[in-house]
Amino acid sequence: MTKIEKPDYLSLITKRVSANARPTFTVRVCLVPELESELRELRALPANTPEQRAKYSTPPPNAGADRIVELEAATDEATLVATLQALSVADIAVSYAGRDPNRPAGEQWIADLTQAFVAAHNADGALVSDVGRDEWGQLLAVLPAAQLQRWHGKLAAVGMGADYPTSAKL
């Protein structure tokens, strides 16, 4: 039987504090919404319907599928993947600084999601270094409220940490 060593809790705490380690998650946003709209519309059509034939000037039977592949590739090229990190108490203080109690919820979502921004990558995982927190905040200001609300909910959920059913006895 393998003996399991007890962890060095002080070292683990020190490491986590020094790394400012908090949970992260990613969100994807296509920067050309027309591509997403066309892709969603095309996916919703049954294959080779009159609407599809009219839209694509009587295409060959697989033209819709070919166009979906083209649109998926174009959407990936135009997609930004942002890494967001759960907010610390200090982050929340920055986000809420000078907050008007009558401030609309959407404005708070933008403030929190901007504060949570860590980095932006393209769909292939390469860092997009010219997109920082300021650019991210500007983008958030024009996104649909429902998208911001969903991401803000994820931000809150990831910040809550895991609910551990573990073998630890309390």
Coordinates of C-alpha atoms in Angstrom, one line a residue, residues 2-167:
T2 CA 1.4 3.4 -1.0
K3 CA 1.7 5.9 1.8
I4 CA 0.3 9.3 1.0
E5 CA 2.3 12.1 2.4
K6 CA 0.5 15.0 4.0
P7 CA 0.9 18.2 2.0
D8 CA 2.9 21.1 3.3
Y9 CA -0.1 23.5 3.7
L10 CA 2.1 26.5 4.4
S11 CA 4.0 26.1 1.2
L12 CA 0.8 25.6 -0.8
I13 CA -0.6 28.8 0.7
T14 CA 2.5 30.7 0.0
K15 CA 2.6 29.5 -3.6
R16 CA -1.0 30.3 -4.2
V17 CA -0.7 33.8 -2.7
S18 CA 2.5 34.6 -4.6
A19 CA 1.0 33.5 -7.9
N20 CA -2.2 35.3 -7.2
A21 CA -3.8 32.1 -8.3
R22 CA -7.6 32.3 -8.8
P23 CA -9.8 30.3 -11.2
T24 CA -9.9 31.4 -14.8
F25 CA -12.3 30.7 -17.7
T26 CA -12.4 31.7 -21.3
V27 CA -15.1 33.3 -23.5
R28 CA -15.2 33.5 -27.2
V29 CA -16.4 36.5 -29.2
C30 CA -16.6 36.7 -32.9
L31 CA -15.6 40.2 -34.0
V32 CA -17.6 40.0 -37.2
P33 CA -21.2 39.3 -36.0
E34 CA -22.5 39.0 -39.6
L35 CA -20.5 35.8 -39.9
E36 CA -22.1 34.3 -36.8
S37 CA -25.6 35.4 -38.0
E38 CA -25.2 33.8 -41.4
L39 CA -23.8 30.6 -39.9
R40 CA -26.6 30.4 -37.4
E41 CA -29.2 31.0 -40.2
L42 CA -27.6 28.4 -42.5
R43 CA -27.4 25.8 -39.8
A44 CA -31.1 26.4 -39.0
L45 CA -32.2 25.6 -42.6
P46 CA -32.9 22.0 -43.5
A47 CA -30.5 20.8 -46.2
N48 CA -31.4 21.8 -49.8
T49 CA -34.6 23.7 -49.0
P50 CA -36.0 26.2 -51.5
E51 CA -34.8 29.0 -49.3
Q52 CA -31.3 27.6 -49.4
R53 CA -31.4 27.1 -53.2
A54 CA -32.6 30.6 -53.7
K55 CA -29.9 32.1 -51.4
Y56 CA -27.1 30.2 -53.1
S57 CA -28.4 30.4 -56.8
T58 CA -29.3 26.7 -57.1
P59 CA -26.2 25.3 -55.6
P60 CA -25.1 21.7 -55.8
P61 CA -26.6 19.5 -53.1
N62 CA -23.7 20.0 -50.7
A63 CA -23.2 23.8 -51.2
G64 CA -24.9 24.6 -47.9
A65 CA -22.5 22.2 -46.1
D66 CA -19.5 23.8 -48.0
R67 CA -20.7 27.3 -47.0
I68 CA -21.0 26.2 -43.4
V69 CA -17.3 25.0 -43.5
E70 CA -16.3 28.3 -45.0
L71 CA -18.2 30.3 -42.4
E72 CA -16.8 28.2 -39.6
A73 CA -13.3 28.9 -40.8
A74 CA -14.0 32.6 -41.2
T75 CA -15.6 32.8 -37.8
D76 CA -12.6 31.2 -36.2
E77 CA -10.3 33.7 -37.9
A78 CA -12.4 36.6 -36.6
T79 CA -12.8 35.2 -33.0
L80 CA -11.1 36.5 -30.0
V81 CA -10.7 34.2 -27.0
A82 CA -10.5 36.1 -23.8
T83 CA -9.2 34.6 -20.5
L84 CA -11.0 36.0 -17.5
Q85 CA -10.0 35.5 -13.9
A86 CA -12.2 35.3 -10.8
L87 CA -12.3 38.7 -9.0
S88 CA -10.4 39.2 -5.8
V89 CA -11.8 41.4 -3.1
A90 CA -9.3 44.1 -4.3
D91 CA -10.6 43.7 -7.9
I92 CA -14.2 44.1 -6.7
A93 CA -13.2 47.3 -4.8
V94 CA -11.7 48.7 -8.1
S95 CA -14.8 47.6 -10.0
Y96 CA -17.2 49.2 -7.5
A97 CA -15.2 52.3 -6.8
G98 CA -17.4 55.4 -6.9
R99 CA -20.3 53.3 -7.9
D100 CA -23.6 55.0 -8.2
P101 CA -26.3 52.8 -6.5
N102 CA -28.6 53.5 -9.4
R103 CA -26.0 52.3 -11.9
P104 CA -27.6 49.9 -14.4
A105 CA -26.6 46.3 -14.0
G106 CA -25.1 46.1 -17.5
E107 CA -22.6 48.8 -16.6
Q108 CA -21.5 46.8 -13.5
W109 CA -21.2 43.7 -15.6
I110 CA -18.9 45.6 -18.0
A111 CA -16.8 46.9 -15.1
D112 CA -16.5 43.5 -13.5
L113 CA -15.7 41.7 -16.8
T114 CA -13.2 44.4 -17.7
Q115 CA -11.5 44.0 -14.3
A116 CA -11.4 40.2 -14.8
F117 CA -9.6 40.4 -18.1
V118 CA -6.2 38.6 -18.2
A119 CA -5.3 38.1 -21.9
A120 CA -6.7 37.7 -25.4
H121 CA -5.8 34.9 -27.8
N122 CA -6.9 34.0 -31.3
A123 CA -8.8 30.8 -32.0
D124 CA -5.4 29.0 -32.5
G125 CA -4.2 30.0 -29.0
A126 CA -1.7 32.7 -30.1
L127 CA -1.5 35.7 -27.8
V128 CA -3.2 38.8 -29.3
S129 CA -0.9 41.3 -27.6
D130 CA -2.5 44.5 -28.9
V131 CA -5.8 43.7 -27.1
G132 CA -5.5 44.7 -23.5
R133 CA -8.0 45.5 -20.7
D134 CA -8.9 48.9 -22.3
E135 CA -9.7 47.4 -25.7
W136 CA -11.6 44.5 -24.0
G137 CA -13.7 47.0 -22.1
Q138 CA -14.5 48.9 -25.3
L139 CA -15.6 45.7 -26.9
L140 CA -17.8 44.8 -24.0
A141 CA -19.6 48.1 -24.3
V142 CA -21.1 47.1 -27.7
L143 CA -21.9 43.4 -27.0
P144 CA -25.5 42.2 -26.4
A145 CA -26.6 42.5 -22.8
A146 CA -27.6 38.8 -22.7
Q147 CA -24.0 37.8 -23.6
L148 CA -22.6 40.1 -20.9
Q149 CA -25.1 38.7 -18.4
R150 CA -24.1 35.1 -19.2
W151 CA -20.4 35.8 -18.9
H152 CA -20.9 37.8 -15.6
G153 CA -22.8 34.7 -14.3
K154 CA -19.8 32.5 -15.2
L155 CA -17.5 35.0 -13.5
A156 CA -19.5 34.8 -10.3
A157 CA -19.7 31.0 -10.6
V158 CA -16.0 30.4 -11.2
G159 CA -15.2 32.8 -8.3
M160 CA -17.3 30.6 -5.9
G161 CA -14.8 27.8 -6.3
A162 CA -15.5 24.1 -6.4
D163 CA -18.0 22.5 -4.1
Y164 CA -16.0 19.6 -2.9
P165 CA -17.5 16.4 -1.9
T166 CA -14.1 15.0 -0.8
S167 CA -13.0 12.2 1.4

